[in-house]
Structure formats: structure tokens, C-alpha cells
PDB file of C-alpha atoms in Angstrom:
ATOM      1  CA  MET A 100     -18.915 -10.840   4.703  1.00  0.00           C
ATOM      2  CA  LYS A 101     -17.129  -9.555   1.697  1.00  0.00           C
ATOM      3  CA  THR A 102     -13.793 -11.480   0.423  1.00  0.00           C
ATOM      4  CA  VAL A 103     -10.280 -10.426   0.918  1.00  0.00           C
ATOM      5  CA  SER A 104      -7.659 -10.575  -1.200  1.00  0.00           C
ATOM      6  CA  CYS A 105      -4.148  -9.534   0.091  1.00  0.00           C
ATOM      7  CA  ILE A 106      -1.396  -7.818  -2.888  1.00  0.00           C
ATOM      8  CA  VAL A 107       2.103  -8.006  -1.172  1.00  0.00           C
ATOM      9  CA  CYS A 108       4.267  -5.886  -4.033  1.00  0.00           C
ATOM     10  CA  ALA A 109       7.937  -6.573  -3.182  1.00  0.00           C
ATOM     11  CA  TYR A 110      11.624  -5.991  -4.764  1.00  0.00           C
ATOM     12  CA  ASN A 111      14.478  -7.247  -2.743  1.00  0.00           C
ATOM     13  CA  GLU A 112      12.482  -7.798   0.812  1.00  0.00           C
ATOM     14  CA  GLU A 113      14.502 -10.990   1.613  1.00  0.00           C
ATOM     15  CA  ALA A 114      14.873  -9.794   5.111  1.00  0.00           C
ATOM     16  CA  ARG A 115      11.329  -8.740   5.541  1.00  0.00           C
ATOM     17  CA  ILE A 116       9.146 -10.204   3.550  1.00  0.00           C
ATOM     18  CA  GLY A 117       9.332 -13.554   5.808  1.00  0.00           C
ATOM     19  CA  GLY A 118       8.162 -11.764   8.736  1.00  0.00           C
ATOM     20  CA  VAL A 119       5.455 -10.101   6.331  1.00  0.00           C
ATOM     21  CA  LEU A 120       3.907 -13.069   5.498  1.00  0.00           C
ATOM     22  CA  THR A 121       3.939 -14.812   8.418  1.00  0.00           C
ATOM     23  CA  VAL A 122       1.654 -12.516   9.864  1.00  0.00           C
ATOM     24  CA  LEU A 123      -1.026 -12.797   6.807  1.00  0.00           C
ATOM     25  CA  SER A 124      -1.204 -16.249   6.222  1.00  0.00           C
ATOM     26  CA  SER A 125      -2.465 -17.083   9.325  1.00  0.00           C
ATOM     27  CA  HIS A 126      -4.767 -14.436   9.384  1.00  0.00           C
ATOM     28  CA  PRO A 127      -8.515 -15.888   9.318  1.00  0.00           C
ATOM     29  CA  LEU A 128      -9.906 -12.620   7.371  1.00  0.00           C
ATOM     30  CA  LEU A 129      -7.818 -13.343   4.155  1.00  0.00           C
ATOM     31  CA  ASN A 130      -9.303 -15.166   1.277  1.00  0.00           C
ATOM     32  CA  GLU A 131      -6.405 -15.255  -0.344  1.00  0.00           C
ATOM     33  CA  ILE A 132      -2.574 -13.428  -0.464  1.00  0.00           C
ATOM     34  CA  ILE A 133      -0.572 -12.835  -3.660  1.00  0.00           C
ATOM     35  CA  VAL A 134       2.957 -11.604  -3.607  1.00  0.00           C
ATOM     36  CA  VAL A 135       4.194 -10.152  -6.447  1.00  0.00           C
ATOM     37  CA  ASP A 136       7.646 -10.550  -7.223  1.00  0.00           C
ATOM     38  CA  ASP A 137       8.548  -7.416  -9.026  1.00  0.00           C
ATOM     39  CA  GLY A 138      12.101  -8.863 -10.396  1.00  0.00           C
ATOM     40  CA  SER A 139      14.060  -9.281  -7.061  1.00  0.00           C
ATOM     41  CA  LYS A 140      17.253 -10.042  -7.758  1.00  0.00           C
ATOM     42  CA  ASP A 141      17.082 -11.519  -3.540  1.00  0.00           C
ATOM     43  CA  ARG A 142      15.786 -14.378  -1.997  1.00  0.00           C
ATOM     44  CA  THR A 143      12.166 -12.912  -1.949  1.00  0.00           C
ATOM     45  CA  ALA A 144      10.115 -15.082  -4.261  1.00  0.00           C
ATOM     46  CA  GLU A 145      11.309 -18.107  -2.670  1.00  0.00           C
ATOM     47  CA  ILE A 146      10.907 -17.237   0.818  1.00  0.00           C
ATOM     48  CA  ALA A 147       7.100 -16.217  -0.291  1.00  0.00           C
ATOM     49  CA  ARG A 148       7.066 -19.439  -2.198  1.00  0.00           C
ATOM     50  CA  SER A 149       7.698 -21.201   1.362  1.00  0.00           C
ATOM     51  CA  PHE A 150       4.806 -19.804   2.592  1.00  0.00           C
ATOM     52  CA  SER A 151       1.789 -22.158   2.596  1.00  0.00           C
ATOM     53  CA  GLY A 152      -1.444 -20.783   0.891  1.00  0.00           C
ATOM     54  CA  VAL A 153       0.947 -17.735  -0.557  1.00  0.00           C
ATOM     55  CA  THR A 154       0.420 -17.115  -4.413  1.00  0.00           C
ATOM     56  CA  VAL A 155       3.442 -15.905  -6.104  1.00  0.00           C
ATOM     57  CA  ILE A 156       3.468 -13.977  -9.453  1.00  0.00           C
ATOM     58  CA  SER A 157       6.847 -13.129 -10.640  1.00  0.00           C
ATOM     59  CA  PRO A 158       6.675 -10.872 -14.010  1.00  0.00           C
ATOM     60  CA  GLY A 159      10.300 -11.131 -14.916  1.00  0.00           C
ATOM     61  CA  LYS A 160      12.164  -8.145 -14.962  1.00  0.00           C
ATOM     62  CA  ASN A 161      11.790  -5.174 -12.499  1.00  0.00           C
ATOM     63  CA  GLN A 162       8.807  -2.656 -13.565  1.00  0.00           C
ATOM     64  CA  GLY A 163       7.759  -0.648 -10.371  1.00  0.00           C
ATOM     65  CA  LYS A 164       5.311  -0.863  -7.822  1.00  0.00           C
ATOM     66  CA  SER A 165       2.583   0.561 -10.195  1.00  0.00           C
ATOM     67  CA  TYR A 166       2.388  -2.648 -12.755  1.00  0.00           C
ATOM     68  CA  ALA A 167       3.608  -5.494 -10.487  1.00  0.00           C
ATOM     69  CA  LEU A 168       0.330  -4.384  -8.265  1.00  0.00           C
ATOM     70  CA  THR A 169      -2.332  -4.722 -11.715  1.00  0.00           C
ATOM     71  CA  GLU A 170      -0.486  -8.003 -12.080  1.00  0.00           C
ATOM     72  CA  GLY A 171      -1.458  -8.427  -8.615  1.00  0.00           C
ATOM     73  CA  LEU A 172      -5.521  -7.234  -9.638  1.00  0.00           C
ATOM     74  CA  THR A 173      -5.758  -9.483 -12.369  1.00  0.00           C
ATOM     75  CA  ALA A 174      -5.079 -12.556 -10.449  1.00  0.00           C
ATOM     76  CA  ALA A 175      -7.357 -10.876  -7.324  1.00  0.00           C
ATOM     77  CA  THR A 176     -11.199 -12.887  -6.803  1.00  0.00           C
ATOM     78  CA  GLY A 177     -11.614 -10.642  -3.437  1.00  0.00           C
ATOM     79  CA  GLU A 178     -14.486  -8.127  -3.264  1.00  0.00           C
ATOM     80  CA  LEU A 179     -12.182  -6.520  -0.820  1.00  0.00           C
ATOM     81  CA  ILE A 180      -8.125  -5.749  -1.737  1.00  0.00           C
ATOM     82  CA  LEU A 181      -6.012  -5.094   1.235  1.00  0.00           C
ATOM     83  CA  LEU A 182      -2.449  -3.986   0.451  1.00  0.00           C
ATOM     84  CA  ILE A 183       0.134  -4.511   2.509  1.00  0.00           C
ATOM     85  CA  ASP A 184       3.851  -3.452   1.891  1.00  0.00           C
ATOM     86  CA  ALA A 185       6.757  -6.529   2.279  1.00  0.00           C
ATOM     87  CA  ASP A 186       9.443  -4.221   4.192  1.00  0.00           C
ATOM     88  CA  LEU A 187       7.167  -3.601   7.432  1.00  0.00           C
ATOM     89  CA  LEU A 188       8.423  -4.256  10.829  1.00  0.00           C
ATOM     90  CA  GLY A 189       6.809  -4.898  14.167  1.00  0.00           C
ATOM     91  CA  LEU A 190       3.220  -6.413  12.176  1.00  0.00           C
ATOM     92  CA  HIS A 191       0.581  -8.302  14.262  1.00  0.00           C
ATOM     93  CA  PRO A 192      -2.831  -9.737  13.102  1.00  0.00           C
ATOM     94  CA  GLU A 193      -4.180  -6.726  15.474  1.00  0.00           C
ATOM     95  CA  ASP A 194      -3.106  -4.352  12.718  1.00  0.00           C
ATOM     96  CA  ILE A 195      -4.837  -6.101   9.799  1.00  0.00           C
ATOM     97  CA  THR A 196      -7.889  -6.937  11.856  1.00  0.00           C
ATOM     98  CA  ALA A 197      -7.621  -3.329  12.404  1.00  0.00           C
ATOM     99  CA  LEU A 198      -7.095  -2.114   8.742  1.00  0.00           C
ATOM    100  CA  LEU A 199     -10.077  -4.073   7.580  1.00  0.00           C
ATOM    101  CA  ASN A 200     -13.155  -3.950   9.949  1.00  0.00           C
ATOM    102  CA  PRO A 201     -13.822  -0.501   9.463  1.00  0.00           C
ATOM    103  CA  VAL A 202     -14.626  -1.313   5.482  1.00  0.00           C
ATOM    104  CA  LEU A 203     -16.036  -5.564   6.539  1.00  0.00           C
ATOM    105  CA  SER A 204     -18.309  -4.085   8.935  1.00  0.00           C
ATOM    106  CA  GLY A 205     -19.858  -1.419   6.795  1.00  0.00           C
ATOM    107  CA  ALA A 206     -18.696   1.559   8.699  1.00  0.00           C
ATOM    108  CA  THR A 207     -16.449   3.131   5.879  1.00  0.00           C
ATOM    109  CA  ASP A 208     -15.371   2.054   2.425  1.00  0.00           C
ATOM    110  CA  VAL A 209     -11.608   2.583   2.217  1.00  0.00           C
ATOM    111  CA  SER A 210      -8.942   2.775   5.185  1.00  0.00           C
ATOM    112  CA  ILE A 211      -5.298   3.455   5.406  1.00  0.00           C
ATOM    113  CA  SER A 212      -2.744   2.854   7.961  1.00  0.00           C
ATOM    114  CA  LEU A 213      -1.108   5.663   9.433  1.00  0.00           C
ATOM    115  CA  ARG A 214       2.420   3.847  10.649  1.00  0.00           C
ATOM    116  CA  LYS A 215       4.325   4.706  14.043  1.00  0.00           C
ATOM    117  CA  ASN A 216       7.419   6.114  12.168  1.00  0.00           C
ATOM    118  CA  SER A 217       5.408   8.165   9.651  1.00  0.00           C
ATOM    119  CA  LEU A 218       6.219  11.876   9.167  1.00  0.00           C
ATOM    120  CA  GLY A 219       5.584  14.026  11.916  1.00  0.00           C
ATOM    121  CA  ILE A 220       3.459  16.297   9.449  1.00  0.00           C
ATOM    122  CA  TYR A 221       1.527  13.523   8.345  1.00  0.00           C
ATOM    123  CA  LYS A 222       0.438  13.153  12.304  1.00  0.00           C
ATOM    124  CA  MET A 223       0.126  16.000  12.814  1.00  0.00           C
ATOM    125  CA  MET A 224      -2.536  15.906   9.727  1.00  0.00           C
ATOM    126  CA  GLY A 225      -4.086  12.551  10.811  1.00  0.00           C
ATOM    127  CA  LEU A 226      -3.425  11.415   7.565  1.00  0.00           C
ATOM    128  CA  ASP A 227      -0.523   9.599   5.950  1.00  0.00           C
ATOM    129  CA  PHE A 228      -1.886  10.133   2.214  1.00  0.00           C
ATOM    130  CA  VAL A 229       0.636   8.274   0.812  1.00  0.00           C
ATOM    131  CA  SER A 230       0.537   5.195   2.791  1.00  0.00           C
ATOM    132  CA  GLY A 231       0.450   1.603   1.192  1.00  0.00           C
ATOM    133  CA  GLU A 232      -1.348  -0.432   3.554  1.00  0.00           C
ATOM    134  CA  ARG A 233      -5.064   0.417   2.245  1.00  0.00           C
ATOM    135  CA  VAL A 234      -7.905  -1.712   2.247  1.00  0.00           C
ATOM    136  CA  ILE A 235      -9.687  -0.966  -1.478  1.00  0.00           C
ATOM    137  CA  PRO A 236     -13.024  -2.036  -2.842  1.00  0.00           C
ATOM    138  CA  ARG A 237     -12.053  -4.161  -5.838  1.00  0.00           C
ATOM    139  CA  ASP A 238     -13.878  -2.534  -8.412  1.00  0.00           C
ATOM    140  CA  LEU A 239     -12.666   0.937  -7.759  1.00  0.00           C
ATOM    141  CA  LEU A 240      -9.599  -0.275  -9.341  1.00  0.00           C
ATOM    142  CA  GLY A 241     -10.445  -3.429 -11.875  1.00  0.00           C
ATOM    143  CA  THR A 242     -11.100  -1.399 -14.470  1.00  0.00           C
ATOM    144  CA  LYS A 243      -8.676   0.933 -14.209  1.00  0.00           C
ATOM    145  CA  ILE A 244      -5.392  -1.231 -15.329  1.00  0.00           C
ATOM    146  CA  ALA A 245      -4.536  -0.423 -18.176  1.00  0.00           C
ATOM    147  CA  GLU A 246      -4.030   3.628 -16.264  1.00  0.00           C
ATOM    148  CA  ILE A 247      -2.393   1.981 -13.453  1.00  0.00           C
ATOM    149  CA  ARG A 248       0.534   0.223 -15.172  1.00  0.00           C
ATOM    150  CA  ALA A 249       0.863   3.984 -17.400  1.00  0.00           C
ATOM    151  CA  LEU A 250       1.369   5.582 -13.814  1.00  0.00           C
ATOM    152  CA  PRO A 251       5.087   5.873 -12.359  1.00  0.00           C
ATOM    153  CA  GLY A 252       6.358   3.209  -9.911  1.00  0.00           C
ATOM    154  CA  PHE A 253       5.487   5.605  -6.679  1.00  0.00           C
ATOM    155  CA  GLY A 254       2.328   7.514  -8.632  1.00  0.00           C
ATOM    156  CA  LEU A 255      -0.053   5.059  -7.296  1.00  0.00           C
ATOM    157  CA  GLU A 256      -1.147   6.185  -4.170  1.00  0.00           C
ATOM    158  CA  VAL A 257      -1.584   9.413  -4.796  1.00  0.00           C
ATOM    159  CA  TYR A 258      -3.915   7.955  -8.042  1.00  0.00           C
ATOM    160  CA  MET A 259      -5.548   5.819  -5.693  1.00  0.00           C
ATOM    161  CA  ASN A 260      -6.432   9.139  -3.886  1.00  0.00           C
ATOM    162  CA  SER A 261      -8.073  10.751  -6.966  1.00  0.00           C
ATOM    163  CA  LEU A 262     -10.279   7.519  -7.014  1.00  0.00           C
ATOM    164  CA  ILE A 263     -11.193   8.087  -3.417  1.00  0.00           C
ATOM    165  CA  ILE A 264     -12.520  11.799  -3.731  1.00  0.00           C
ATOM    166  CA  GLU A 265     -14.290  11.266  -7.150  1.00  0.00           C
ATOM    167  CA  LYS A 266     -16.447   8.889  -5.987  1.00  0.00           C
ATOM    168  CA  LYS A 267     -16.257  10.334  -2.199  1.00  0.00           C
ATOM    169  CA  LEU A 268     -15.893   7.669  -0.653  1.00  0.00           C
ATOM    170  CA  ARG A 269     -15.966   7.430   3.016  1.00  0.00           C
ATOM    171  CA  LEU A 270     -12.524   6.891   4.953  1.00  0.00           C
ATOM    172  CA  GLN A 271     -11.064   5.544   7.928  1.00  0.00           C
ATOM    173  CA  VAL A 272      -7.299   6.144   9.085  1.00  0.00           C
ATOM    174  CA  VAL A 273      -6.287   3.096  11.327  1.00  0.00           C
ATOM    175  CA  TYR A 274      -2.975   4.227  13.587  1.00  0.00           C
ATOM    176  CA  TRP A 275      -0.751   1.091  13.399  1.00  0.00           C
ATOM    177  CA  ASP A 276       1.337   2.338  16.830  1.00  0.00           C
ATOM    178  CA  SER A 277       3.880  -0.667  16.471  1.00  0.00           C
ATOM    179  CA  VAL A 278       4.673  -0.776  12.121  1.00  0.00           C
ATOM    180  CA  VAL A 279       7.703   0.852  10.992  1.00  0.00           C
ATOM    181  CA  SER A 280       8.499   1.097   7.611  1.00  0.00           C
ATOM    182  CA  PRO A 281      12.146   1.308   7.203  1.00  0.00           C
ATOM    183  CA  ARG A 282      13.535   4.637   5.482  1.00  0.00           C
ATOM    184  CA  LYS A 283      14.855   3.711   2.318  1.00  0.00           C
ATOM    185  CA  SER A 284      18.342   5.364   3.663  1.00  0.00           C
ATOM    186  CA  VAL A 285      18.694   2.060   6.283  1.00  0.00           C
ATOM    187  CA  LYS A 286      17.580  -0.106   3.300  1.00  0.00           C
ATOM    188  CA  VAL A 287      20.402   0.481   0.625  1.00  0.00           C
ATOM    189  CA  GLY A 288      22.435   3.132   2.463  1.00  0.00           C
ATOM    190  CA  PHE A 289      22.015   6.790   2.856  1.00  0.00           C
ATOM    191  CA  TRP A 290      23.261   8.459  -0.641  1.00  0.00           C
ATOM    192  CA  LYS A 291      20.703   5.763  -2.340  1.00  0.00           C
ATOM    193  CA  GLY A 292      18.491   6.433   0.430  1.00  0.00           C
ATOM    194  CA  VAL A 293      18.182   9.908  -0.470  1.00  0.00           C
ATOM    195  CA  LEU A 294      18.114  10.023  -4.663  1.00  0.00           C
ATOM    196  CA  GLY A 295      15.630   7.192  -4.020  1.00  0.00           C
ATOM    197  CA  ASP A 296      13.303   9.287  -1.270  1.00  0.00           C
ATOM    198  CA  ILE A 297      14.166  12.590  -4.898  1.00  0.00           C
ATOM    199  CA  SER A 298      13.011  10.262  -7.225  1.00  0.00           C
ATOM    200  CA  MET A 299       9.393   9.259  -5.059  1.00  0.00           C
ATOM    201  CA  ILE A 300       8.846  12.844  -4.674  1.00  0.00           C
ATOM    202  CA  GLN A 301       9.129  13.623  -8.530  1.00  0.00           C
ATOM    203  CA  GLN A 302       7.071  10.650  -9.356  1.00  0.00           C
ATOM    204  CA  ILE A 303       4.390  11.503  -7.342  1.00  0.00           C
ATOM    205  CA  PHE A 304       4.219  15.300  -8.418  1.00  0.00           C
ATOM    206  CA  LYS A 305       4.418  14.036 -12.202  1.00  0.00           C
ATOM    207  CA  THR A 306       1.340  12.144 -11.661  1.00  0.00           C
ATOM    208  CA  VAL A 307      -0.840  14.812 -10.121  1.00  0.00           C
ATOM    209  CA  GLY A 308       1.516  17.907  -8.972  1.00  0.00           C
ATOM    210  CA  LEU A 309       2.224  19.792  -6.337  1.00  0.00           C
ATOM    211  CA  MET A 310      -1.436  21.524  -5.958  1.00  0.00           C
ATOM    212  CA  THR A 311      -2.901  18.785  -6.415  1.00  0.00           C
ATOM    213  CA  VAL A 312      -1.250  17.299  -3.672  1.00  0.00           C
ATOM    214  CA  LEU A 313      -1.976  19.511  -1.385  1.00  0.00           C
ATOM    215  CA  ARG A 314      -5.889  19.556  -2.496  1.00  0.00           C
ATOM    216  CA  GLN A 315      -5.992  15.635  -1.998  1.00  0.00           C
ATOM    217  CA  ASN A 316      -4.608  16.180   1.617  1.00  0.00           C
ATOM    218  CA  TYR A 317      -7.274  18.952   2.273  1.00  0.00           C
ATOM    219  CA  GLN A 318      -9.760  16.512   0.560  1.00  0.00           C
ATOM    220  CA  LEU A 319      -9.260  13.469   1.421  1.00  0.00           C
ATOM    221  CA  ILE A 320      -9.482  15.033   5.539  1.00  0.00           C
ATOM    222  CA  THR A 321     -12.581  15.758   4.505  1.00  0.00           C
ATOM    223  CA  LEU A 322     -13.668  12.291   4.019  1.00  0.00           C
ATOM    224  CA  CYS A 323     -12.221  10.479   6.981  1.00  0.00           C
ATOM    225  CA  ARG A 324     -12.401   9.803  10.840  1.00  0.00           C
ATOM    226  CA  THR A 325     -10.092   8.801  12.886  1.00  0.00           C
ATOM    227  CA  LYS A 326      -9.601   5.405  15.238  1.00  0.00           C
TER     228      LYS A 326
END
């Protein structure tokens, strides 16, 4: 069976990361768990270090999710990378197993979650193209460290999509019926949340462009099967 490294990129998630790591730290299919604390100003790193078997990397200043991922990739040893957001609520061990099994079994090359509170249009399509929860071969990303570091903070997922499409990897979407990712407005307040969402959209389009986003969704759907 292939080995799995789980990477959790976290910024100011002291209120939620403990719940995520409680699930991950006891999961039998994970060979290592790496938390990259992206310059948090709260107790995120301290809480992460309290979990046995969890490696915490603290690069220092906040440099965005894309850069944080490269810190985790550099340290990771697994053949597969499991990416998990640090803010998830309602996560259970069964969700991790469901995301891992299609790739570990060889039925597919990549898996992506579709969460309970994913946007309605994503549920209609059967694909959340910016989902942060994925299982992906380490080789696909490990040779792209410099490129990933140059991405905008929220350009990571659409960049990974382009690699999946280029390699024509088999993709499975896994429905997570109980898992939610809190909206930015809940985490930082309404107006900061709105501005954060606008910034995220701008960074996505800066990375690949609007037409490429539309094309990506179609191409990914042709590569995927749902569960």
C-alpha cells in the first residue's frame, strides 16, 4: 500500500485545528501529519504541537497557502499527499477514509472532496474545483516547488487542476455529507469576509484566467466519476 503524508496549512485556526487534528492523528491510513503554521498570531502552532506524531513547521511570516504547501511538500516523505484545510467542522475518520480509498485502491489517481456547504452550483456540477481537500500523487507536485511558491495564495487549487488535466489523471469526487468549511464572514466578520472572498476570486483569475476556469471545470468533469 502506498504511503500517505497529510499536509495541513494553517493560519490563525486555534478555534478549529484541534478538531481536525483529533481526527487525523489517530487515522490508521496516514503515515505522517505535517502542519505548516503560516505565521499565525494565535495559538495554532501550540495546539498543533500538543498532538503526538504531528510535525509542525513554522516558516515565520505569513506568506500564503501556496508557499506554505511547499514547506510541507519539502518535508513530506509519502508517495501520496493528503491535503486537508485546518478549519473544517464535522470531520470524521470515515471522511478521510472515503477520500483516500479510491486512490489507495488504484481505482483513481486523484480524489477531491465535495463538502456539505459547497456552493449550490458546485453540487449541481458534482465538482468543487477549488476544494482544499484532495489526495494527489506527491510526484505531481514535488517537482513544481518553485512554480507553486510563485503562485498567489489562492492560486493553488486551480494550478493543481491544470496539472491533473495535463496528465489526464483519473479523478473521483467524494461527497462529504457532514463536513463544512466556515465562510470567511463567519471567521473574520462580514465585511472582512466579503473582501477576503473578492481577493480570493481575483487571485484565482490572476493564476489562470476566467476562460481557463470555465474550461477547467468541463475538463475535470470529463475526467471524474462521482461517489
